[in-house]
mmCIF file of C-alpha atoms and ligand atoms in Angstrom:
data_model
loop_
_atom_site.group_PDB
_atom_site.id
_atom_site.type_symbol
_atom_site.label_atom_id
_atom_site.label_comp_id
_atom_site.label_asym_id
_atom_site.label_seq_id
_atom_site.Cartn_x
_atom_site.Cartn_y
_atom_site.Cartn_z
ATOM 1 C CA MET A 1 -5.028 6.206 -1.884
ATOM 2 C CA LYS A 2 -4.099 4.873 -5.476
ATOM 3 C CA VAL A 3 -4.613 1.694 -5.626
ATOM 4 C CA LEU A 4 -3.784 -1.137 -7.764
ATOM 5 C CA VAL A 5 -6.202 -3.570 -8.601
ATOM 6 C CA VAL A 6 -4.842 -6.933 -9.463
ATOM 7 C CA GLY A 7 -7.652 -9.888 -11.156
ATOM 8 C CA ALA A 8 -9.371 -6.255 -11.660
ATOM 9 C CA ASN A 9 -12.157 -8.279 -15.008
ATOM 10 C CA GLY A 10 -12.145 -11.536 -12.292
ATOM 11 C CA GLN A 11 -16.039 -11.380 -10.035
ATOM 12 C CA ILE A 12 -14.434 -9.440 -6.834
ATOM 13 C CA GLY A 13 -12.248 -7.279 -8.380
ATOM 14 C CA LYS A 14 -14.908 -5.164 -10.698
ATOM 15 C CA GLN A 15 -16.974 -4.704 -7.939
ATOM 16 C CA THR A 16 -13.565 -4.129 -5.721
ATOM 17 C CA THR A 17 -12.790 -1.659 -8.789
ATOM 18 C CA GLU A 18 -15.665 -0.178 -9.219
ATOM 19 C CA MET A 19 -16.373 0.224 -5.256
ATOM 20 C CA LEU A 20 -12.686 2.766 -5.721
ATOM 21 C CA GLN A 21 -13.466 4.316 -8.462
ATOM 22 C CA GLU A 22 -16.519 5.865 -7.154
ATOM 23 C CA HIS A 23 -14.931 6.303 -3.831
ATOM 24 C CA ASN A 24 -13.844 9.883 -2.917
ATOM 25 C CA ASP A 25 -11.081 8.644 -1.246
ATOM 26 C CA HIS A 26 -8.729 6.642 -3.183
ATOM 27 C CA HIS A 27 -7.983 6.556 -7.355
ATOM 28 C CA VAL A 28 -8.520 3.312 -8.516
ATOM 29 C CA ARG A 29 -6.441 1.453 -11.651
ATOM 30 C CA ALA A 30 -6.901 -1.936 -12.730
ATOM 31 C CA MET A 31 -4.504 -4.412 -13.989
ATOM 32 C CA VAL A 32 -6.036 -7.476 -16.964
ATOM 33 C CA ARG A 33 -3.777 -9.623 -18.900
ATOM 34 C CA LYS A 34 -6.203 -8.906 -22.156
ATOM 35 C CA GLU A 35 -6.770 -5.798 -24.479
ATOM 36 C CA ASP A 36 -10.638 -5.043 -24.490
ATOM 37 C CA GLN A 37 -10.903 -5.345 -21.234
ATOM 38 C CA LEU A 38 -8.152 -2.846 -20.594
ATOM 39 C CA ASN A 39 -10.117 -0.942 -22.924
ATOM 40 C CA GLU A 40 -13.011 -2.524 -21.425
ATOM 41 C CA PHE A 41 -12.072 -0.037 -18.200
ATOM 42 C CA LYS A 42 -10.607 2.540 -19.569
ATOM 43 C CA ASP A 43 -14.468 3.638 -21.725
ATOM 44 C CA LYS A 44 -15.186 3.466 -18.596
ATOM 45 C CA GLY A 45 -13.125 6.681 -17.110
ATOM 46 C CA ILE A 46 -11.189 3.623 -15.604
ATOM 47 C CA GLU A 47 -7.149 3.378 -15.459
ATOM 48 C CA ALA A 48 -6.047 0.320 -16.888
ATOM 49 C CA VAL A 49 -2.903 -1.500 -16.774
ATOM 50 C CA LEU A 50 -2.051 -4.872 -19.042
ATOM 51 C CA ALA A 51 -0.250 -7.631 -16.877
ATOM 52 C CA ASP A 52 0.379 -10.819 -16.307
ATOM 53 C CA LEU A 53 0.653 -13.061 -13.713
ATOM 54 C CA GLU A 54 2.556 -15.792 -15.969
ATOM 55 C CA GLY A 55 5.142 -12.876 -16.674
ATOM 56 C CA PRO A 56 8.122 -11.174 -15.136
ATOM 57 C CA VAL A 57 8.407 -9.373 -11.528
ATOM 58 C CA ASP A 58 9.265 -6.836 -13.673
ATOM 59 C CA GLN A 59 6.565 -6.167 -15.394
ATOM 60 C CA LEU A 60 4.573 -6.838 -12.490
ATOM 61 C CA ALA A 61 6.458 -4.294 -10.950
ATOM 62 C CA GLN A 62 5.388 -2.104 -12.910
ATOM 63 C CA ALA A 63 2.341 -1.837 -13.525
ATOM 64 C CA ALA A 64 2.085 -1.211 -10.163
ATOM 65 C CA ASP A 65 4.203 1.783 -9.446
ATOM 66 C CA GLY A 66 2.785 4.627 -7.633
ATOM 67 C CA CYS A 67 0.644 2.884 -6.142
ATOM 68 C CA ASP A 68 0.292 3.260 -1.904
ATOM 69 C CA ALA A 69 -1.038 -0.332 -2.319
ATOM 70 C CA VAL A 70 -2.682 -3.727 -4.140
ATOM 71 C CA ILE A 71 -5.406 -5.547 -3.850
ATOM 72 C CA PHE A 72 -4.243 -9.559 -5.440
ATOM 73 C CA ALA A 73 -7.497 -10.463 -5.990
ATOM 74 C CA ALA A 74 -6.904 -13.587 -8.993
ATOM 75 C CA GLY A 75 -7.329 -16.328 -9.351
ATOM 76 C CA SER A 76 -7.464 -19.599 -11.444
ATOM 77 C CA GLY A 77 -10.360 -20.483 -10.989
ATOM 78 C CA GLY A 78 -12.652 -23.755 -11.546
ATOM 79 C CA LYS A 79 -12.209 -24.946 -13.995
ATOM 80 C CA THR A 80 -7.873 -25.220 -14.663
ATOM 81 C CA GLY A 81 -6.013 -27.398 -13.234
ATOM 82 C CA ALA A 82 -3.626 -27.177 -10.581
ATOM 83 C CA ASP A 83 -0.228 -26.984 -12.652
ATOM 84 C CA LYS A 84 -2.317 -23.250 -12.815
ATOM 85 C CA THR A 85 -3.368 -23.147 -9.110
ATOM 86 C CA LEU A 86 0.284 -23.571 -8.715
ATOM 87 C CA LEU A 87 1.306 -20.403 -11.209
ATOM 88 C CA ILE A 88 -1.716 -17.528 -10.559
ATOM 89 C CA ASP A 89 -2.618 -18.442 -7.425
ATOM 90 C CA LEU A 90 1.329 -19.426 -6.027
ATOM 91 C CA ASP A 91 3.727 -18.513 -7.846
ATOM 92 C CA GLY A 92 1.498 -15.617 -9.483
ATOM 93 C CA ALA A 93 0.314 -13.849 -5.545
ATOM 94 C CA ILE A 94 4.225 -14.303 -4.109
ATOM 95 C CA LYS A 95 5.339 -12.486 -7.576
ATOM 96 C CA MET A 96 3.067 -10.283 -7.697
ATOM 97 C CA VAL A 97 4.465 -9.011 -3.022
ATOM 98 C CA GLU A 98 7.884 -8.995 -5.119
ATOM 99 C CA ALA A 99 6.490 -7.314 -7.695
ATOM 100 C CA ALA A 100 4.853 -4.418 -4.532
ATOM 101 C CA GLU A 101 7.717 -4.257 -2.272
ATOM 102 C CA LYS A 102 9.724 -2.973 -5.498
ATOM 103 C CA ALA A 103 8.096 -0.880 -6.693
ATOM 104 C CA GLY A 104 7.974 0.766 -3.539
ATOM 105 C CA VAL A 105 4.889 -0.245 -2.822
ATOM 106 C CA GLU A 106 3.417 -0.251 0.718
ATOM 107 C CA ARG A 107 0.851 -1.789 1.807
ATOM 108 C CA PHE A 108 -1.640 -5.162 0.418
ATOM 109 C CA LEU A 109 -4.650 -6.559 0.830
ATOM 110 C CA MET A 110 -4.989 -10.617 -0.556
ATOM 111 C CA VAL A 111 -7.749 -12.284 -1.205
ATOM 112 C CA SER A 112 -7.575 -15.471 0.369
ATOM 113 C CA ALA A 113 -9.708 -18.476 1.702
ATOM 114 C CA LEU A 114 -11.440 -19.208 4.979
ATOM 115 C CA GLN A 115 -9.372 -21.078 7.452
ATOM 116 C CA ALA A 116 -6.496 -21.572 4.246
ATOM 117 C CA HIS A 117 -3.936 -20.747 7.586
ATOM 118 C CA ASN A 118 -5.319 -23.882 9.609
ATOM 119 C CA ARG A 119 -4.688 -27.375 8.042
ATOM 120 C CA GLU A 120 -7.123 -28.844 10.010
ATOM 121 C CA ASN A 121 -10.151 -27.120 8.544
ATOM 122 C CA TRP A 122 -9.164 -28.352 5.592
ATOM 123 C CA ASN A 123 -11.428 -29.264 1.436
ATOM 124 C CA GLU A 124 -9.707 -32.328 1.143
ATOM 125 C CA LYS A 125 -10.635 -32.531 -2.518
ATOM 126 C CA ILE A 126 -9.311 -29.230 -3.402
ATOM 127 C CA ARG A 127 -6.258 -29.745 -0.922
ATOM 128 C CA HIS A 128 -3.747 -28.721 -3.971
ATOM 129 C CA TYR A 129 -5.322 -25.106 -4.029
ATOM 130 C CA TYR A 130 -5.343 -24.897 0.468
ATOM 131 C CA VAL A 131 -1.133 -25.487 0.044
ATOM 132 C CA ALA A 132 -1.428 -22.807 -2.217
ATOM 133 C CA LYS A 133 -3.041 -20.253 -0.325
ATOM 134 C CA HIS A 134 -1.910 -20.971 2.480
ATOM 135 C CA TYR A 135 1.197 -20.460 0.978
ATOM 136 C CA ALA A 136 1.251 -17.555 -0.241
ATOM 137 C CA ASP A 137 0.002 -15.244 2.856
ATOM 138 C CA LYS A 138 3.035 -16.536 4.328
ATOM 139 C CA ALA A 139 5.234 -15.603 1.535
ATOM 140 C CA LEU A 140 2.575 -11.739 2.131
ATOM 141 C CA VAL A 141 2.712 -11.789 5.816
ATOM 142 C CA GLU A 142 6.754 -12.344 5.695
ATOM 143 C CA SER A 143 7.671 -9.729 3.713
ATOM 144 C CA SER A 144 7.978 -5.661 4.682
ATOM 145 C CA LEU A 145 4.729 -5.292 2.965
ATOM 146 C CA ASN A 146 1.680 -3.820 5.609
ATOM 147 C CA HIS A 147 -1.124 -6.998 4.887
ATOM 148 C CA THR A 148 -4.550 -7.439 5.633
ATOM 149 C CA ILE A 149 -4.866 -11.584 5.097
ATOM 150 C CA VAL A 150 -9.487 -11.388 4.178
ATOM 151 C CA ARG A 151 -10.006 -15.647 4.559
ATOM 152 C CA PRO A 152 -13.922 -15.193 2.483
ATOM 153 C CA GLY A 153 -16.090 -18.390 2.307
ATOM 154 C CA GLY A 154 -17.471 -19.657 -0.311
ATOM 155 C CA LEU A 155 -18.560 -16.611 -2.495
ATOM 156 C CA LEU A 156 -21.916 -16.175 -4.274
ATOM 157 C CA ASN A 157 -22.765 -13.794 -6.615
ATOM 158 C CA GLU A 158 -26.318 -13.224 -5.217
ATOM 159 C CA GLU A 159 -26.016 -9.259 -3.467
ATOM 160 C CA GLY A 160 -24.455 -8.071 -0.769
ATOM 161 C CA THR A 161 -26.454 -7.335 2.127
ATOM 162 C CA GLY A 162 -23.900 -5.318 3.933
ATOM 163 C CA LYS A 163 -23.746 -7.384 7.506
ATOM 164 C CA VAL A 164 -21.133 -9.637 7.769
ATOM 165 C CA ARG A 165 -18.455 -11.752 9.912
ATOM 166 C CA VAL A 166 -15.214 -11.257 11.037
ATOM 167 C CA ALA A 167 -12.127 -12.944 13.170
ATOM 168 C CA GLU A 168 -9.552 -14.681 13.160
ATOM 169 C CA ASN A 169 -11.045 -18.460 13.315
ATOM 170 C CA LEU A 170 -14.052 -18.463 11.276
ATOM 171 C CA PRO A 171 -14.191 -22.048 11.382
ATOM 172 C CA GLU A 172 -17.417 -23.112 9.749
ATOM 173 C CA ARG A 173 -18.738 -23.496 6.909
ATOM 174 C CA ALA A 174 -20.573 -20.254 5.156
ATOM 175 C CA THR A 175 -21.224 -18.581 2.487
ATOM 176 C CA ILE A 176 -20.988 -14.843 1.090
ATOM 177 C CA PRO A 177 -21.569 -12.408 -1.403
ATOM 178 C CA ARG A 178 -18.306 -11.176 -3.539
ATOM 179 C CA GLU A 179 -19.968 -7.707 -3.308
ATOM 180 C CA ASP A 180 -19.507 -8.327 0.527
ATOM 181 C CA VAL A 181 -16.146 -9.380 0.282
ATOM 182 C CA ALA A 182 -15.441 -6.100 -1.812
ATOM 183 C CA ARG A 183 -16.415 -3.629 0.457
ATOM 184 C CA VAL A 184 -15.062 -5.202 3.455
ATOM 185 C CA LEU A 185 -11.260 -4.484 1.705
ATOM 186 C CA VAL A 186 -12.240 -1.178 0.363
ATOM 187 C CA ALA A 187 -12.993 -0.773 4.311
ATOM 188 C CA SER A 188 -9.545 -2.752 5.469
ATOM 189 C CA LEU A 189 -7.674 0.013 3.059
ATOM 190 C CA ASN A 190 -7.022 2.948 5.860
ATOM 191 C CA GLU A 191 -8.729 1.300 8.384
ATOM 192 C CA GLU A 192 -5.420 0.564 9.940
ATOM 193 C CA LYS A 193 -5.954 0.447 14.462
ATOM 194 C CA LYS A 194 -7.922 -2.790 13.263
ATOM 195 C CA THR A 195 -6.955 -4.994 9.264
ATOM 196 C CA PHE A 196 -2.941 -3.495 9.796
ATOM 197 C CA ASN A 197 -0.573 -6.659 9.956
ATOM 198 C CA ARG A 198 -3.417 -9.030 10.466
ATOM 199 C CA GLY A 199 -5.703 -12.065 9.258
ATOM 200 C CA PHE A 200 -8.268 -13.074 9.701
ATOM 201 C CA ASP A 201 -11.937 -15.289 8.308
ATOM 202 C CA LEU A 202 -15.338 -13.302 6.992
ATOM 203 C CA LEU A 203 -18.357 -14.816 5.911
ATOM 204 C CA SER A 204 -21.945 -13.291 5.537
ATOM 205 C CA GLY A 205 -22.924 -12.269 9.252
ATOM 206 C CA GLU A 206 -25.434 -9.687 11.450
ATOM 207 C CA TYR A 207 -22.976 -5.786 11.547
ATOM 208 C CA SER A 208 -22.337 -3.970 9.474
ATOM 209 C CA VAL A 209 -18.749 -3.574 7.521
ATOM 210 C CA GLU A 210 -17.215 -1.494 10.200
ATOM 211 C CA LYS A 211 -18.981 -2.512 12.760
ATOM 212 C CA ALA A 212 -17.821 -5.838 12.623
ATOM 213 C CA LEU A 213 -14.087 -5.016 11.693
ATOM 214 C CA SER A 214 -13.972 -2.863 14.300
ATOM 215 C CA THR A 215 -14.795 -6.130 17.051
ATOM 216 C CA LEU A 216 -11.395 -7.478 14.960
HETATM 217 N N1 NAP B 301 -14.873 -19.435 -4.776
HETATM 218 C C1 NAP B 301 -14.467 -19.214 -3.978
HETATM 219 O O1 NAP B 301 -16.047 -19.687 -2.901
HETATM 220 C C2 NAP B 301 -14.071 -18.993 -2.861
HETATM 221 C C3 NAP B 301 -13.977 -18.853 -1.413
HETATM 222 C C4 NAP B 301 -11.980 -17.678 -0.794
HETATM 223 C C5 NAP B 301 -12.176 -17.318 -2.129
HETATM 224 N N2 NAP B 301 -11.666 -16.966 -3.806
HETATM 225 C C6 NAP B 301 -10.782 -16.135 -3.927
HETATM 226 O O2 NAP B 301 -10.980 -14.989 -4.084
HETATM 227 C C7 NAP B 301 -10.459 -14.260 -5.109
HETATM 228 C C8 NAP B 301 -11.231 -14.374 -5.639
HETATM 229 O O3 NAP B 301 -12.534 -14.981 -6.836
HETATM 230 P P1 NAP B 301 -13.409 -14.565 -8.637
HETATM 231 O O4 NAP B 301 -14.352 -15.567 -7.678
HETATM 232 O O5 NAP B 301 -13.790 -13.078 -7.796
HETATM 233 O O6 NAP B 301 -11.880 -14.602 -9.487
HETATM 234 P P2 NAP B 301 -12.463 -15.097 -10.333
HETATM 235 O O7 NAP B 301 -13.696 -14.669 -11.165
HETATM 236 O O8 NAP B 301 -11.873 -15.961 -11.044
HETATM 237 O O9 NAP B 301 -10.682 -13.618 -10.902
HETATM 238 C C9 NAP B 301 -10.138 -13.699 -10.977
HETATM 239 C C10 NAP B 301 -9.282 -13.045 -12.430
HETATM 240 O O10 NAP B 301 -8.038 -13.087 -12.074
HETATM 241 C C11 NAP B 301 -6.950 -12.942 -13.217
HETATM 242 N N3 NAP B 301 -5.972 -13.936 -13.607
HETATM 243 C C12 NAP B 301 -5.834 -15.192 -13.463
HETATM 244 N N4 NAP B 301 -4.799 -15.175 -14.310
HETATM 245 C C13 NAP B 301 -3.899 -14.607 -14.413
HETATM 246 C C14 NAP B 301 -3.345 -13.630 -14.870
HETATM 247 N N5 NAP B 301 -2.428 -14.527 -14.976
HETATM 248 N N6 NAP B 301 -2.652 -12.489 -14.905
HETATM 249 C C15 NAP B 301 -3.434 -11.449 -14.641
HETATM 250 N N7 NAP B 301 -4.696 -12.314 -13.867
HETATM 251 C C16 NAP B 301 -5.473 -12.965 -14.051
HETATM 252 C C17 NAP B 301 -8.926 -13.772 -14.429
HETATM 253 O O11 NAP B 301 -8.465 -12.657 -15.363
HETATM 254 P P3 NAP B 301 -9.920 -13.175 -16.666
HETATM 255 O O12 NAP B 301 -10.477 -12.249 -16.863
HETATM 256 O O13 NAP B 301 -8.667 -12.632 -17.385
HETATM 257 O O14 NAP B 301 -9.401 -14.585 -16.671
HETATM 258 C C18 NAP B 301 -9.783 -12.481 -13.455
HETATM 259 O O15 NAP B 301 -9.959 -11.780 -13.495
HETATM 260 C C19 NAP B 301 -9.882 -15.844 -5.468
HETATM 261 O O16 NAP B 301 -8.332 -15.297 -4.924
HETATM 262 C C20 NAP B 301 -10.210 -16.843 -4.819
HETATM 263 O O17 NAP B 301 -9.105 -18.240 -5.129
HETATM 264 C C21 NAP B 301 -13.015 -17.617 -3.663
#
């Protein structure tokens, strides 16, 4: 598969891009928003394209042109205000869904957040963030794309264990290393039986990624 990673310069995005670059069955294109980031990827032999989620859908569709799948791993981050959450995590994600449809991409994997589908379990302090994730996920489900919505718990920067837990509902507040989220994204790309057109919560667990996905 030819895969566009959106937010490729981010922490999950970078690890996902590198895993795909080493994968025999996939080709990767990194979508970034700054010239120096573009050159960094190109220097590593990774195809890269410049586009901004605050820009027009046509620019995003051009970035996705010729791709079979999009992995959306972008986000406004915890240091910006609610305005950027709206512009990136909500509108940016939905524009990318529209762009993927426009470009004829078939598959779309969204990095969402644990329990984004369950209002009663949203963290009160960042309710606006969950609103953005919830409605971006909903727009993806209602699109024509073959979707997978991956909803990880609190993200850690420590090394991955390769052991995860997945289910439609994992309501406890727990964590997972970003590296393991990247592994699940890559493994889900072709996991037709268990991951096509569905969403799941994701935490650190006891099973290998393949075995965990088989339990869905
Ligand atoms: N933090 C948590 O505990 C947690 C839990 C569950 C889910 N998540 C979600 O997981 C995802 C990935 O998290 P992460 O920590 O890996 O993210 P991250 O390191 O903050 O990376 C986000 C990426 O999005 C890019 N981006 C921001 N605005 C953009 C724009 N206008 N156009 C194009 N790209 C843009 C950033 O670009 P630059 O590099 O140029 O800044 C950055 O590379 C996010 O969607 C986040 O909401 C987070």
